[in-house]
Amino acid sequence: MALARRVGAEIVSVDSMQVYRGMDIGTAKPSPEDRSMVRHHLLDIADPADEFSVADFQTTGRSALADLAARDVPVLIVGGSGLHFRSLVDPLDFPPTDPRIRAGIEAMSAGACVVALVEADPTAGDVVDLANPRRVVRALEVFRITGDTPTGRATTPDAEAVRTYQSVVPIAVVGFDPGDSLPERVGGRFDAMLDRGLVDEIAALAPTLGRTARAAVGYRQLMPVVAGERSL
């Protein structure tokens, strides 16, 4: 906030859960006061019931960045998920999905999925963790939709640019080492969220939380508390 005000920048959030309306306390969303002082983007753009994928985020976020560039406004891309950050600044490509094809693959055993993937791409194990069923299912889904093998996708110029951090926009990346105090600070932050009413927020949102929003850190752990299945 101090830096944004100092240089006249606007803030683009790359938090995968701050996109959801109503999920304010548990995502540590910027306060109304902060948002009145510095314009923020990619907050409150989806309903909690929505399956707002990283591909959706990329489309919306790149549009916001293009608008900021057209207005010649300094930009601070802040916080959140490394994947969502890279989806905006790196040449990441997100293949399509097909619920019917995916359902058919998920009906197969984990071993059968691996066999099918390796039959299609004998070197798939070099680029896909074959011990991770979720990654195997996704790789097989992409192959059946597009015909692209994991090996083929991994050897494109864009894939090489992603591996070597060649961004599609000029950026300077700054990270912070929180040091040994991180566990204590996380605990204190969570206690502060509880004091602000996190349990009540989740209880109010619970009937509308879709699969993605329901998996958010904090929300996922407190859902059994809200349901009366576990004590706080």
mmCIF file with all atom_site columns, C-alpha atoms in Angstrom:
data_model
loop_
_atom_site.group_PDB
_atom_site.id
_atom_site.type_symbol
_atom_site.label_atom_id
_atom_site.label_alt_id
_atom_site.label_comp_id
_atom_site.label_asym_id
_atom_site.label_entity_id
_atom_site.label_seq_id
_atom_site.pdbx_PDB_ins_code
_atom_site.Cartn_x
_atom_site.Cartn_y
_atom_site.Cartn_z
_atom_site.occupancy
_atom_site.B_iso_or_equiv
_atom_site.pdbx_formal_charge
_atom_site.auth_seq_id
_atom_site.auth_comp_id
_atom_site.auth_asym_id
_atom_site.auth_atom_id
_atom_site.pdbx_PDB_model_num
ATOM 1   C CA . MET A 1 1   ? 0.000   0.000   0.000   1.00 0.00 ? 1   MET A CA 1
ATOM 2   C CA . ALA A 1 2   ? 2.784   2.443   0.901   1.00 0.00 ? 2   ALA A CA 1
ATOM 3   C CA . LEU A 1 3   ? 4.654   1.709   -2.319  1.00 0.00 ? 3   LEU A CA 1
ATOM 4   C CA . ALA A 1 4   ? 1.514   1.965   -4.451  1.00 0.00 ? 4   ALA A CA 1
ATOM 5   C CA . ARG A 1 5   ? 0.664   5.364   -2.973  1.00 0.00 ? 5   ARG A CA 1
ATOM 6   C CA . ARG A 1 6   ? 4.251   6.538   -3.348  1.00 0.00 ? 6   ARG A CA 1
ATOM 7   C CA . VAL A 1 7   ? 4.520   5.731   -7.078  1.00 0.00 ? 7   VAL A CA 1
ATOM 8   C CA . GLY A 1 8   ? 0.876   6.132   -8.080  1.00 0.00 ? 8   GLY A CA 1
ATOM 9   C CA . ALA A 1 9   ? 0.440   2.438   -8.838  1.00 0.00 ? 9   ALA A CA 1
ATOM 10  C CA . GLU A 1 10  ? -2.669  0.286   -8.953  1.00 0.00 ? 10  GLU A CA 1
ATOM 11  C CA . ILE A 1 11  ? -2.638  -3.182  -7.388  1.00 0.00 ? 11  ILE A CA 1
ATOM 12  C CA . VAL A 1 12  ? -3.467  -6.417  -9.212  1.00 0.00 ? 12  VAL A CA 1
ATOM 13  C CA . SER A 1 13  ? -4.205  -9.249  -6.786  1.00 0.00 ? 13  SER A CA 1
ATOM 14  C CA . VAL A 1 14  ? -3.105  -12.725 -7.826  1.00 0.00 ? 14  VAL A CA 1
ATOM 15  C CA . ASP A 1 15  ? -4.805  -14.434 -4.900  1.00 0.00 ? 15  ASP A CA 1
ATOM 16  C CA . SER A 1 16  ? -6.842  -17.344 -6.255  1.00 0.00 ? 16  SER A CA 1
ATOM 17  C CA . MET A 1 17  ? -9.539  -16.940 -3.587  1.00 0.00 ? 17  MET A CA 1
ATOM 18  C CA . GLN A 1 18  ? -9.837  -13.152 -3.293  1.00 0.00 ? 18  GLN A CA 1
ATOM 19  C CA . VAL A 1 19  ? -11.689 -13.323 -6.620  1.00 0.00 ? 19  VAL A CA 1
ATOM 20  C CA . TYR A 1 20  ? -14.754 -14.596 -4.738  1.00 0.00 ? 20  TYR A CA 1
ATOM 21  C CA . ARG A 1 21  ? -17.336 -12.171 -3.420  1.00 0.00 ? 21  ARG A CA 1
ATOM 22  C CA . GLY A 1 22  ? -18.025 -12.492 0.313   1.00 0.00 ? 22  GLY A CA 1
ATOM 23  C CA . MET A 1 23  ? -14.845 -14.406 1.122   1.00 0.00 ? 23  MET A CA 1
ATOM 24  C CA . ASP A 1 24  ? -13.326 -11.406 2.853   1.00 0.00 ? 24  ASP A CA 1
ATOM 25  C CA . ILE A 1 25  ? -11.979 -12.343 6.282   1.00 0.00 ? 25  ILE A CA 1
ATOM 26  C CA . GLY A 1 26  ? -10.548 -15.757 5.426   1.00 0.00 ? 26  GLY A CA 1
ATOM 27  C CA . THR A 1 27  ? -8.713  -14.487 2.340   1.00 0.00 ? 27  THR A CA 1
ATOM 28  C CA . ALA A 1 28  ? -7.384  -11.370 4.129   1.00 0.00 ? 28  ALA A CA 1
ATOM 29  C CA . LYS A 1 29  ? -8.940  -9.258  1.394   1.00 0.00 ? 29  LYS A CA 1
ATOM 30  C CA . PRO A 1 30  ? -7.841  -5.589  1.393   1.00 0.00 ? 30  PRO A CA 1
ATOM 31  C CA . SER A 1 31  ? -10.064 -3.388  3.532   1.00 0.00 ? 31  SER A CA 1
ATOM 32  C CA . PRO A 1 32  ? -12.557 -0.937  2.011   1.00 0.00 ? 32  PRO A CA 1
ATOM 33  C CA . GLU A 1 33  ? -10.289 1.841   3.290   1.00 0.00 ? 33  GLU A CA 1
ATOM 34  C CA . ASP A 1 34  ? -7.269  0.448   1.432   1.00 0.00 ? 34  ASP A CA 1
ATOM 35  C CA . ARG A 1 35  ? -9.319  -0.015  -1.708  1.00 0.00 ? 35  ARG A CA 1
ATOM 36  C CA . SER A 1 36  ? -10.554 3.564   -1.527  1.00 0.00 ? 36  SER A CA 1
ATOM 37  C CA . MET A 1 37  ? -6.964  4.846   -1.377  1.00 0.00 ? 37  MET A CA 1
ATOM 38  C CA . VAL A 1 38  ? -5.470  2.571   -4.044  1.00 0.00 ? 38  VAL A CA 1
ATOM 39  C CA . ARG A 1 39  ? -7.411  0.949   -6.855  1.00 0.00 ? 39  ARG A CA 1
ATOM 40  C CA . HIS A 1 40  ? -7.316  -2.863  -6.710  1.00 0.00 ? 40  HIS A CA 1
ATOM 41  C CA . HIS A 1 41  ? -8.071  -5.318  -9.510  1.00 0.00 ? 41  HIS A CA 1
ATOM 42  C CA . LEU A 1 42  ? -9.219  -8.979  -9.653  1.00 0.00 ? 42  LEU A CA 1
ATOM 43  C CA . LEU A 1 43  ? -11.115 -8.800  -6.361  1.00 0.00 ? 43  LEU A CA 1
ATOM 44  C CA . ASP A 1 44  ? -14.798 -9.790  -6.054  1.00 0.00 ? 44  ASP A CA 1
ATOM 45  C CA . ILE A 1 45  ? -15.173 -10.857 -9.684  1.00 0.00 ? 45  ILE A CA 1
ATOM 46  C CA . ALA A 1 46  ? -16.842 -14.261 -9.174  1.00 0.00 ? 46  ALA A CA 1
ATOM 47  C CA . ASP A 1 47  ? -19.547 -15.825 -7.049  1.00 0.00 ? 47  ASP A CA 1
ATOM 48  C CA . PRO A 1 48  ? -18.407 -18.469 -4.532  1.00 0.00 ? 48  PRO A CA 1
ATOM 49  C CA . ALA A 1 49  ? -20.449 -21.066 -6.393  1.00 0.00 ? 49  ALA A CA 1
ATOM 50  C CA . ASP A 1 50  ? -18.471 -20.474 -9.601  1.00 0.00 ? 50  ASP A CA 1
ATOM 51  C CA . GLU A 1 51  ? -15.708 -22.760 -10.834 1.00 0.00 ? 51  GLU A CA 1
ATOM 52  C CA . PHE A 1 52  ? -13.365 -19.855 -11.582 1.00 0.00 ? 52  PHE A CA 1
ATOM 53  C CA . SER A 1 53  ? -10.369 -21.603 -13.096 1.00 0.00 ? 53  SER A CA 1
ATOM 54  C CA . VAL A 1 54  ? -6.840  -20.293 -13.490 1.00 0.00 ? 54  VAL A CA 1
ATOM 55  C CA . ALA A 1 55  ? -7.586  -20.058 -17.227 1.00 0.00 ? 55  ALA A CA 1
ATOM 56  C CA . ASP A 1 56  ? -10.528 -17.758 -16.432 1.00 0.00 ? 56  ASP A CA 1
ATOM 57  C CA . PHE A 1 57  ? -8.244  -15.790 -14.141 1.00 0.00 ? 57  PHE A CA 1
ATOM 58  C CA . GLN A 1 58  ? -5.625  -15.463 -16.872 1.00 0.00 ? 58  GLN A CA 1
ATOM 59  C CA . THR A 1 59  ? -8.145  -14.079 -19.378 1.00 0.00 ? 59  THR A CA 1
ATOM 60  C CA . THR A 1 60  ? -9.581  -11.553 -16.929 1.00 0.00 ? 60  THR A CA 1
ATOM 61  C CA . GLY A 1 61  ? -6.203  -10.591 -15.491 1.00 0.00 ? 61  GLY A CA 1
ATOM 62  C CA . ARG A 1 62  ? -4.466  -10.053 -18.808 1.00 0.00 ? 62  ARG A CA 1
ATOM 63  C CA . SER A 1 63  ? -7.352  -7.827  -19.880 1.00 0.00 ? 63  SER A CA 1
ATOM 64  C CA . ALA A 1 64  ? -6.845  -5.765  -16.717 1.00 0.00 ? 64  ALA A CA 1
ATOM 65  C CA . LEU A 1 65  ? -3.092  -5.524  -17.344 1.00 0.00 ? 65  LEU A CA 1
ATOM 66  C CA . ALA A 1 66  ? -3.708  -4.409  -20.925 1.00 0.00 ? 66  ALA A CA 1
ATOM 67  C CA . ASP A 1 67  ? -6.032  -1.670  -19.681 1.00 0.00 ? 67  ASP A CA 1
ATOM 68  C CA . LEU A 1 68  ? -3.453  -0.508  -17.153 1.00 0.00 ? 68  LEU A CA 1
ATOM 69  C CA . ALA A 1 69  ? -0.737  -0.480  -19.803 1.00 0.00 ? 69  ALA A CA 1
ATOM 70  C CA . ALA A 1 70  ? -2.959  1.547   -22.127 1.00 0.00 ? 70  ALA A CA 1
ATOM 71  C CA . ARG A 1 71  ? -3.433  4.081   -19.350 1.00 0.00 ? 71  ARG A CA 1
ATOM 72  C CA . ASP A 1 72  ? 0.332   4.021   -18.604 1.00 0.00 ? 72  ASP A CA 1
ATOM 73  C CA . VAL A 1 73  ? -0.322  3.235   -14.936 1.00 0.00 ? 73  VAL A CA 1
ATOM 74  C CA . PRO A 1 74  ? 2.385   1.598   -12.779 1.00 0.00 ? 74  PRO A CA 1
ATOM 75  C CA . VAL A 1 75  ? 1.284   -1.865  -11.650 1.00 0.00 ? 75  VAL A CA 1
ATOM 76  C CA . LEU A 1 76  ? 2.026   -3.884  -8.531  1.00 0.00 ? 76  LEU A CA 1
ATOM 77  C CA . ILE A 1 77  ? 1.092   -7.567  -8.912  1.00 0.00 ? 77  ILE A CA 1
ATOM 78  C CA . VAL A 1 78  ? 0.737   -8.779  -5.350  1.00 0.00 ? 78  VAL A CA 1
ATOM 79  C CA . GLY A 1 79  ? 0.319   -11.853 -3.218  1.00 0.00 ? 79  GLY A CA 1
ATOM 80  C CA . GLY A 1 80  ? -1.485  -15.120 -3.635  1.00 0.00 ? 80  GLY A CA 1
ATOM 81  C CA . SER A 1 81  ? -0.781  -18.081 -5.841  1.00 0.00 ? 81  SER A CA 1
ATOM 82  C CA . GLY A 1 82  ? 2.437   -18.545 -7.784  1.00 0.00 ? 82  GLY A CA 1
ATOM 83  C CA . LEU A 1 83  ? 0.483   -20.244 -10.567 1.00 0.00 ? 83  LEU A CA 1
ATOM 84  C CA . HIS A 1 84  ? -1.942  -17.338 -10.859 1.00 0.00 ? 84  HIS A CA 1
ATOM 85  C CA . PHE A 1 85  ? 0.936   -14.854 -10.874 1.00 0.00 ? 85  PHE A CA 1
ATOM 86  C CA . ARG A 1 86  ? 2.705   -16.766 -13.623 1.00 0.00 ? 86  ARG A CA 1
ATOM 87  C CA . SER A 1 87  ? -0.515  -17.075 -15.622 1.00 0.00 ? 87  SER A CA 1
ATOM 88  C CA . LEU A 1 88  ? -0.457  -13.293 -16.034 1.00 0.00 ? 88  LEU A CA 1
ATOM 89  C CA . VAL A 1 89  ? 3.230   -12.687 -16.754 1.00 0.00 ? 89  VAL A CA 1
ATOM 90  C CA . ASP A 1 90  ? 4.498   -15.914 -18.351 1.00 0.00 ? 90  ASP A CA 1
ATOM 91  C CA . PRO A 1 91  ? 3.435   -17.686 -21.584 1.00 0.00 ? 91  PRO A CA 1
ATOM 92  C CA . LEU A 1 92  ? 1.445   -20.327 -19.725 1.00 0.00 ? 92  LEU A CA 1
ATOM 93  C CA . ASP A 1 93  ? -1.098  -22.168 -21.859 1.00 0.00 ? 93  ASP A CA 1
ATOM 94  C CA . PHE A 1 94  ? -4.171  -23.801 -20.330 1.00 0.00 ? 94  PHE A CA 1
ATOM 95  C CA . PRO A 1 95  ? -5.664  -26.503 -22.569 1.00 0.00 ? 95  PRO A CA 1
ATOM 96  C CA . PRO A 1 96  ? -9.443  -26.966 -22.731 1.00 0.00 ? 96  PRO A CA 1
ATOM 97  C CA . THR A 1 97  ? -11.370 -29.365 -20.548 1.00 0.00 ? 97  THR A CA 1
ATOM 98  C CA . ASP A 1 98  ? -14.308 -31.625 -21.354 1.00 0.00 ? 98  ASP A CA 1
ATOM 99  C CA . PRO A 1 99  ? -16.465 -32.928 -18.466 1.00 0.00 ? 99  PRO A CA 1
ATOM 100 C CA . ARG A 1 100 ? -17.629 -35.957 -20.471 1.00 0.00 ? 100 ARG A CA 1
ATOM 101 C CA . ILE A 1 101 ? -14.117 -37.036 -21.435 1.00 0.00 ? 101 ILE A CA 1
ATOM 102 C CA . ARG A 1 102 ? -12.815 -36.347 -17.942 1.00 0.00 ? 102 ARG A CA 1
ATOM 103 C CA . ALA A 1 103 ? -15.594 -38.396 -16.340 1.00 0.00 ? 103 ALA A CA 1
ATOM 104 C CA . GLY A 1 104 ? -14.706 -41.330 -18.565 1.00 0.00 ? 104 GLY A CA 1
ATOM 105 C CA . ILE A 1 105 ? -11.045 -41.118 -17.574 1.00 0.00 ? 105 ILE A CA 1
ATOM 106 C CA . GLU A 1 106 ? -11.852 -40.748 -13.871 1.00 0.00 ? 106 GLU A CA 1
ATOM 107 C CA . ALA A 1 107 ? -13.911 -43.943 -14.092 1.00 0.00 ? 107 ALA A CA 1
ATOM 108 C CA . MET A 1 108 ? -10.705 -45.815 -14.975 1.00 0.00 ? 108 MET A CA 1
ATOM 109 C CA . SER A 1 109 ? -8.343  -47.154 -12.336 1.00 0.00 ? 109 SER A CA 1
ATOM 110 C CA . ALA A 1 110 ? -5.179  -45.188 -11.602 1.00 0.00 ? 110 ALA A CA 1
ATOM 111 C CA . GLY A 1 111 ? -3.081  -47.940 -13.144 1.00 0.00 ? 111 GLY A CA 1
ATOM 112 C CA . ALA A 1 112 ? -5.156  -48.032 -16.325 1.00 0.00 ? 112 ALA A CA 1
ATOM 113 C CA . CYS A 1 113 ? -4.786  -44.262 -16.681 1.00 0.00 ? 113 CYS A CA 1
ATOM 114 C CA . VAL A 1 114 ? -1.000  -44.543 -16.473 1.00 0.00 ? 114 VAL A CA 1
ATOM 115 C CA . VAL A 1 115 ? -0.959  -47.352 -19.031 1.00 0.00 ? 115 VAL A CA 1
ATOM 116 C CA . ALA A 1 116 ? -3.149  -45.358 -21.432 1.00 0.00 ? 116 ALA A CA 1
ATOM 117 C CA . LEU A 1 117 ? -0.983  -42.267 -21.078 1.00 0.00 ? 117 LEU A CA 1
ATOM 118 C CA . VAL A 1 118 ? 2.287   -44.138 -21.601 1.00 0.00 ? 118 VAL A CA 1
ATOM 119 C CA . GLU A 1 119 ? 0.853   -45.954 -24.624 1.00 0.00 ? 119 GLU A CA 1
ATOM 120 C CA . ALA A 1 120 ? 0.063   -42.551 -26.147 1.00 0.00 ? 120 ALA A CA 1
ATOM 121 C CA . ASP A 1 121 ? 3.387   -41.019 -25.077 1.00 0.00 ? 121 ASP A CA 1
ATOM 122 C CA . PRO A 1 122 ? 6.134   -43.471 -24.037 1.00 0.00 ? 122 PRO A CA 1
ATOM 123 C CA . THR A 1 123 ? 8.247   -40.651 -22.513 1.00 0.00 ? 123 THR A CA 1
ATOM 124 C CA . ALA A 1 124 ? 5.362   -39.055 -20.606 1.00 0.00 ? 124 ALA A CA 1
ATOM 125 C CA . GLY A 1 125 ? 7.003   -40.027 -17.317 1.00 0.00 ? 125 GLY A CA 1
ATOM 126 C CA . ASP A 1 126 ? 9.801   -37.563 -18.021 1.00 0.00 ? 126 ASP A CA 1
ATOM 127 C CA . VAL A 1 127 ? 7.410   -34.606 -17.762 1.00 0.00 ? 127 VAL A CA 1
ATOM 128 C CA . VAL A 1 128 ? 4.418   -35.927 -15.780 1.00 0.00 ? 128 VAL A CA 1
ATOM 129 C CA . ASP A 1 129 ? 4.534   -37.351 -12.259 1.00 0.00 ? 129 ASP A CA 1
ATOM 130 C CA . LEU A 1 130 ? 2.994   -40.739 -12.978 1.00 0.00 ? 130 LEU A CA 1
ATOM 131 C CA . ALA A 1 131 ? 2.525   -41.323 -9.250  1.00 0.00 ? 131 ALA A CA 1
ATOM 132 C CA . ASN A 1 132 ? 0.170   -38.332 -9.076  1.00 0.00 ? 132 ASN A CA 1
ATOM 133 C CA . PRO A 1 133 ? -3.275  -39.513 -10.290 1.00 0.00 ? 133 PRO A CA 1
ATOM 134 C CA . ARG A 1 134 ? -4.607  -35.969 -10.715 1.00 0.00 ? 134 ARG A CA 1
ATOM 135 C CA . ARG A 1 135 ? -1.776  -35.013 -13.061 1.00 0.00 ? 135 ARG A CA 1
ATOM 136 C CA . VAL A 1 136 ? -2.083  -38.259 -15.015 1.00 0.00 ? 136 VAL A CA 1
ATOM 137 C CA . VAL A 1 137 ? -5.834  -37.768 -15.471 1.00 0.00 ? 137 VAL A CA 1
ATOM 138 C CA . ARG A 1 138 ? -5.331  -34.197 -16.666 1.00 0.00 ? 138 ARG A CA 1
ATOM 139 C CA . ALA A 1 139 ? -2.557  -35.179 -19.096 1.00 0.00 ? 139 ALA A CA 1
ATOM 140 C CA . LEU A 1 140 ? -4.732  -37.947 -20.541 1.00 0.00 ? 140 LEU A CA 1
ATOM 141 C CA . GLU A 1 141 ? -7.714  -35.580 -20.812 1.00 0.00 ? 141 GLU A CA 1
ATOM 142 C CA . VAL A 1 142 ? -5.634  -33.013 -22.709 1.00 0.00 ? 142 VAL A CA 1
ATOM 143 C CA . PHE A 1 143 ? -4.322  -35.701 -25.050 1.00 0.00 ? 143 PHE A CA 1
ATOM 144 C CA . ARG A 1 144 ? -7.794  -37.025 -25.835 1.00 0.00 ? 144 ARG A CA 1
ATOM 145 C CA . ILE A 1 145 ? -9.183  -33.531 -26.461 1.00 0.00 ? 145 ILE A CA 1
ATOM 146 C CA . THR A 1 146 ? -6.292  -32.001 -28.415 1.00 0.00 ? 146 THR A CA 1
ATOM 147 C CA . GLY A 1 147 ? -4.047  -34.871 -29.529 1.00 0.00 ? 147 GLY A CA 1
ATOM 148 C CA . ASP A 1 148 ? -1.117  -33.138 -27.824 1.00 0.00 ? 148 ASP A CA 1
ATOM 149 C CA . THR A 1 149 ? 1.131   -35.441 -25.788 1.00 0.00 ? 149 THR A CA 1
ATOM 150 C CA . PRO A 1 150 ? 2.807   -34.312 -22.561 1.00 0.00 ? 150 PRO A CA 1
ATOM 151 C CA . THR A 1 151 ? 6.214   -34.624 -24.246 1.00 0.00 ? 151 THR A CA 1
ATOM 152 C CA . GLY A 1 152 ? 5.083   -32.538 -27.200 1.00 0.00 ? 152 GLY A CA 1
ATOM 153 C CA . ARG A 1 153 ? 3.637   -29.833 -24.964 1.00 0.00 ? 153 ARG A CA 1
ATOM 154 C CA . ALA A 1 154 ? 6.829   -29.759 -22.880 1.00 0.00 ? 154 ALA A CA 1
ATOM 155 C CA . THR A 1 155 ? 9.054   -29.106 -25.892 1.00 0.00 ? 155 THR A CA 1
ATOM 156 C CA . THR A 1 156 ? 7.338   -26.023 -27.334 1.00 0.00 ? 156 THR A CA 1
ATOM 157 C CA . PRO A 1 157 ? 9.089   -22.613 -27.279 1.00 0.00 ? 157 PRO A CA 1
ATOM 158 C CA . ASP A 1 158 ? 6.486   -21.341 -24.794 1.00 0.00 ? 158 ASP A CA 1
ATOM 159 C CA . ALA A 1 159 ? 7.125   -24.282 -22.466 1.00 0.00 ? 159 ALA A CA 1
ATOM 160 C CA . GLU A 1 160 ? 10.861  -23.547 -22.556 1.00 0.00 ? 160 GLU A CA 1
ATOM 161 C CA . ALA A 1 161 ? 10.164  -19.886 -21.817 1.00 0.00 ? 161 ALA A CA 1
ATOM 162 C CA . VAL A 1 162 ? 8.060   -20.880 -18.801 1.00 0.00 ? 162 VAL A CA 1
ATOM 163 C CA . ARG A 1 163 ? 10.806  -23.195 -17.504 1.00 0.00 ? 163 ARG A CA 1
ATOM 164 C CA . THR A 1 164 ? 13.423  -20.453 -17.820 1.00 0.00 ? 164 THR A CA 1
ATOM 165 C CA . TYR A 1 165 ? 11.196  -17.644 -16.474 1.00 0.00 ? 165 TYR A CA 1
ATOM 166 C CA . GLN A 1 166 ? 11.072  -15.607 -19.680 1.00 0.00 ? 166 GLN A CA 1
ATOM 167 C CA . SER A 1 167 ? 8.054   -13.400 -19.041 1.00 0.00 ? 167 SER A CA 1
ATOM 168 C CA . VAL A 1 168 ? 5.800   -11.937 -21.718 1.00 0.00 ? 168 VAL A CA 1
ATOM 169 C CA . VAL A 1 169 ? 5.822   -8.554  -19.965 1.00 0.00 ? 169 VAL A CA 1
ATOM 170 C CA . PRO A 1 170 ? 8.740   -6.676  -18.384 1.00 0.00 ? 170 PRO A CA 1
ATOM 171 C CA . ILE A 1 171 ? 8.651   -7.306  -14.628 1.00 0.00 ? 171 ILE A CA 1
ATOM 172 C CA . ALA A 1 172 ? 10.763  -7.012  -11.511 1.00 0.00 ? 172 ALA A CA 1
ATOM 173 C CA . VAL A 1 173 ? 9.981   -9.710  -8.936  1.00 0.00 ? 173 VAL A CA 1
ATOM 174 C CA . VAL A 1 174 ? 10.466  -9.130  -5.212  1.00 0.00 ? 174 VAL A CA 1
ATOM 175 C CA . GLY A 1 175 ? 10.089  -11.775 -2.524  1.00 0.00 ? 175 GLY A CA 1
ATOM 176 C CA . PHE A 1 176 ? 10.402  -11.667 1.241   1.00 0.00 ? 176 PHE A CA 1
ATOM 177 C CA . ASP A 1 177 ? 11.957  -14.168 3.628   1.00 0.00 ? 177 ASP A CA 1
ATOM 178 C CA . PRO A 1 178 ? 9.706   -14.177 6.721   1.00 0.00 ? 178 PRO A CA 1
ATOM 179 C CA . GLY A 1 179 ? 12.403  -15.825 8.830   1.00 0.00 ? 179 GLY A CA 1
ATOM 180 C CA . ASP A 1 180 ? 11.841  -17.995 11.880  1.00 0.00 ? 180 ASP A CA 1
ATOM 181 C CA . SER A 1 181 ? 8.800   -16.062 13.082  1.00 0.00 ? 181 SER A CA 1
ATOM 182 C CA . LEU A 1 182 ? 6.520   -17.405 10.344  1.00 0.00 ? 182 LEU A CA 1
ATOM 183 C CA . PRO A 1 183 ? 4.657   -20.076 12.398  1.00 0.00 ? 183 PRO A CA 1
ATOM 184 C CA . GLU A 1 184 ? 3.979   -17.586 15.196  1.00 0.00 ? 184 GLU A CA 1
ATOM 185 C CA . ARG A 1 185 ? 2.791   -14.968 12.730  1.00 0.00 ? 185 ARG A CA 1
ATOM 186 C CA . VAL A 1 186 ? 0.495   -17.430 10.933  1.00 0.00 ? 186 VAL A CA 1
ATOM 187 C CA . GLY A 1 187 ? -1.038  -18.427 14.252  1.00 0.00 ? 187 GLY A CA 1
ATOM 188 C CA . GLY A 1 188 ? -1.559  -14.831 15.259  1.00 0.00 ? 188 GLY A CA 1
ATOM 189 C CA . ARG A 1 189 ? -3.091  -13.978 11.914  1.00 0.00 ? 189 ARG A CA 1
ATOM 190 C CA . PHE A 1 190 ? -5.530  -16.878 12.162  1.00 0.00 ? 190 PHE A CA 1
ATOM 191 C CA . ASP A 1 191 ? -6.544  -15.869 15.690  1.00 0.00 ? 191 ASP A CA 1
ATOM 192 C CA . ALA A 1 192 ? -7.197  -12.345 14.409  1.00 0.00 ? 192 ALA A CA 1
ATOM 193 C CA . MET A 1 193 ? -9.405  -13.767 11.629  1.00 0.00 ? 193 MET A CA 1
ATOM 194 C CA . LEU A 1 194 ? -11.399 -15.725 14.193  1.00 0.00 ? 194 LEU A CA 1
ATOM 195 C CA . ASP A 1 195 ? -11.826 -12.556 16.275  1.00 0.00 ? 195 ASP A CA 1
ATOM 196 C CA . ARG A 1 196 ? -13.114 -10.738 13.188  1.00 0.00 ? 196 ARG A CA 1
ATOM 197 C CA . GLY A 1 197 ? -15.804 -13.372 12.630  1.00 0.00 ? 197 GLY A CA 1
ATOM 198 C CA . LEU A 1 198 ? -14.333 -15.953 10.256  1.00 0.00 ? 198 LEU A CA 1
ATOM 199 C CA . VAL A 1 199 ? -16.560 -18.777 11.518  1.00 0.00 ? 199 VAL A CA 1
ATOM 200 C CA . ASP A 1 200 ? -19.683 -16.668 10.996  1.00 0.00 ? 200 ASP A CA 1
ATOM 201 C CA . GLU A 1 201 ? -18.473 -15.700 7.512   1.00 0.00 ? 201 GLU A CA 1
ATOM 202 C CA . ILE A 1 202 ? -18.032 -19.347 6.551   1.00 0.00 ? 202 ILE A CA 1
ATOM 203 C CA . ALA A 1 203 ? -21.399 -20.312 8.044   1.00 0.00 ? 203 ALA A CA 1
ATOM 204 C CA . ALA A 1 204 ? -23.114 -17.656 5.937   1.00 0.00 ? 204 ALA A CA 1
ATOM 205 C CA . LEU A 1 205 ? -21.280 -18.698 2.777   1.00 0.00 ? 205 LEU A CA 1
ATOM 206 C CA . ALA A 1 206 ? -21.395 -22.493 3.274   1.00 0.00 ? 206 ALA A CA 1
ATOM 207 C CA . PRO A 1 207 ? -24.592 -23.131 1.246   1.00 0.00 ? 207 PRO A CA 1
ATOM 208 C CA . THR A 1 208 ? -23.147 -21.288 -1.765  1.00 0.00 ? 208 THR A CA 1
ATOM 209 C CA . LEU A 1 209 ? -19.527 -22.456 -1.757  1.00 0.00 ? 209 LEU A CA 1
ATOM 210 C CA . GLY A 1 210 ? -18.607 -24.332 -4.919  1.00 0.00 ? 210 GLY A CA 1
ATOM 211 C CA . ARG A 1 211 ? -15.867 -26.930 -5.225  1.00 0.00 ? 211 ARG A CA 1
ATOM 212 C CA . THR A 1 212 ? -13.039 -24.430 -5.744  1.00 0.00 ? 212 THR A CA 1
ATOM 213 C CA . ALA A 1 213 ? -14.060 -21.916 -3.075  1.00 0.00 ? 213 ALA A CA 1
ATOM 214 C CA . ARG A 1 214 ? -14.759 -24.694 -0.578  1.00 0.00 ? 214 ARG A CA 1
ATOM 215 C CA . ALA A 1 215 ? -11.117 -25.829 -0.898  1.00 0.00 ? 215 ALA A CA 1
ATOM 216 C CA . ALA A 1 216 ? -9.702  -22.469 0.218   1.00 0.00 ? 216 ALA A CA 1
ATOM 217 C CA . VAL A 1 217 ? -7.242  -22.643 3.112   1.00 0.00 ? 217 VAL A CA 1
ATOM 218 C CA . GLY A 1 218 ? -9.062  -21.889 6.354   1.00 0.00 ? 218 GLY A CA 1
ATOM 219 C CA . TYR A 1 219 ? -12.491 -22.435 4.848   1.00 0.00 ? 219 TYR A CA 1
ATOM 220 C CA . ARG A 1 220 ? -11.735 -26.089 4.144   1.00 0.00 ? 220 ARG A CA 1
ATOM 221 C CA . GLN A 1 221 ? -10.577 -26.691 7.718   1.00 0.00 ? 221 GLN A CA 1
ATOM 222 C CA . LEU A 1 222 ? -13.481 -24.845 9.346   1.00 0.00 ? 222 LEU A CA 1
ATOM 223 C CA . MET A 1 223 ? -16.314 -26.335 7.300   1.00 0.00 ? 223 MET A CA 1
ATOM 224 C CA . PRO A 1 224 ? -16.618 -29.322 9.714   1.00 0.00 ? 224 PRO A CA 1
ATOM 225 C CA . VAL A 1 225 ? -16.782 -26.829 12.612  1.00 0.00 ? 225 VAL A CA 1
ATOM 226 C CA . VAL A 1 226 ? -19.592 -24.929 10.920  1.00 0.00 ? 226 VAL A CA 1
ATOM 227 C CA . ALA A 1 227 ? -21.384 -28.229 10.238  1.00 0.00 ? 227 ALA A CA 1
ATOM 228 C CA . GLY A 1 228 ? -21.124 -29.216 13.914  1.00 0.00 ? 228 GLY A CA 1
ATOM 229 C CA . GLU A 1 229 ? -18.915 -32.196 13.102  1.00 0.00 ? 229 GLU A CA 1
ATOM 230 C CA . ARG A 1 230 ? -15.847 -30.926 14.950  1.00 0.00 ? 230 ARG A CA 1
ATOM 231 C CA . SER A 1 231 ? -15.126 -28.500 17.767  1.00 0.00 ? 231 SER A CA 1
ATOM 232 C CA . LEU A 1 232 ? -13.147 -25.372 17.079  1.00 0.00 ? 232 LEU A CA 1
#
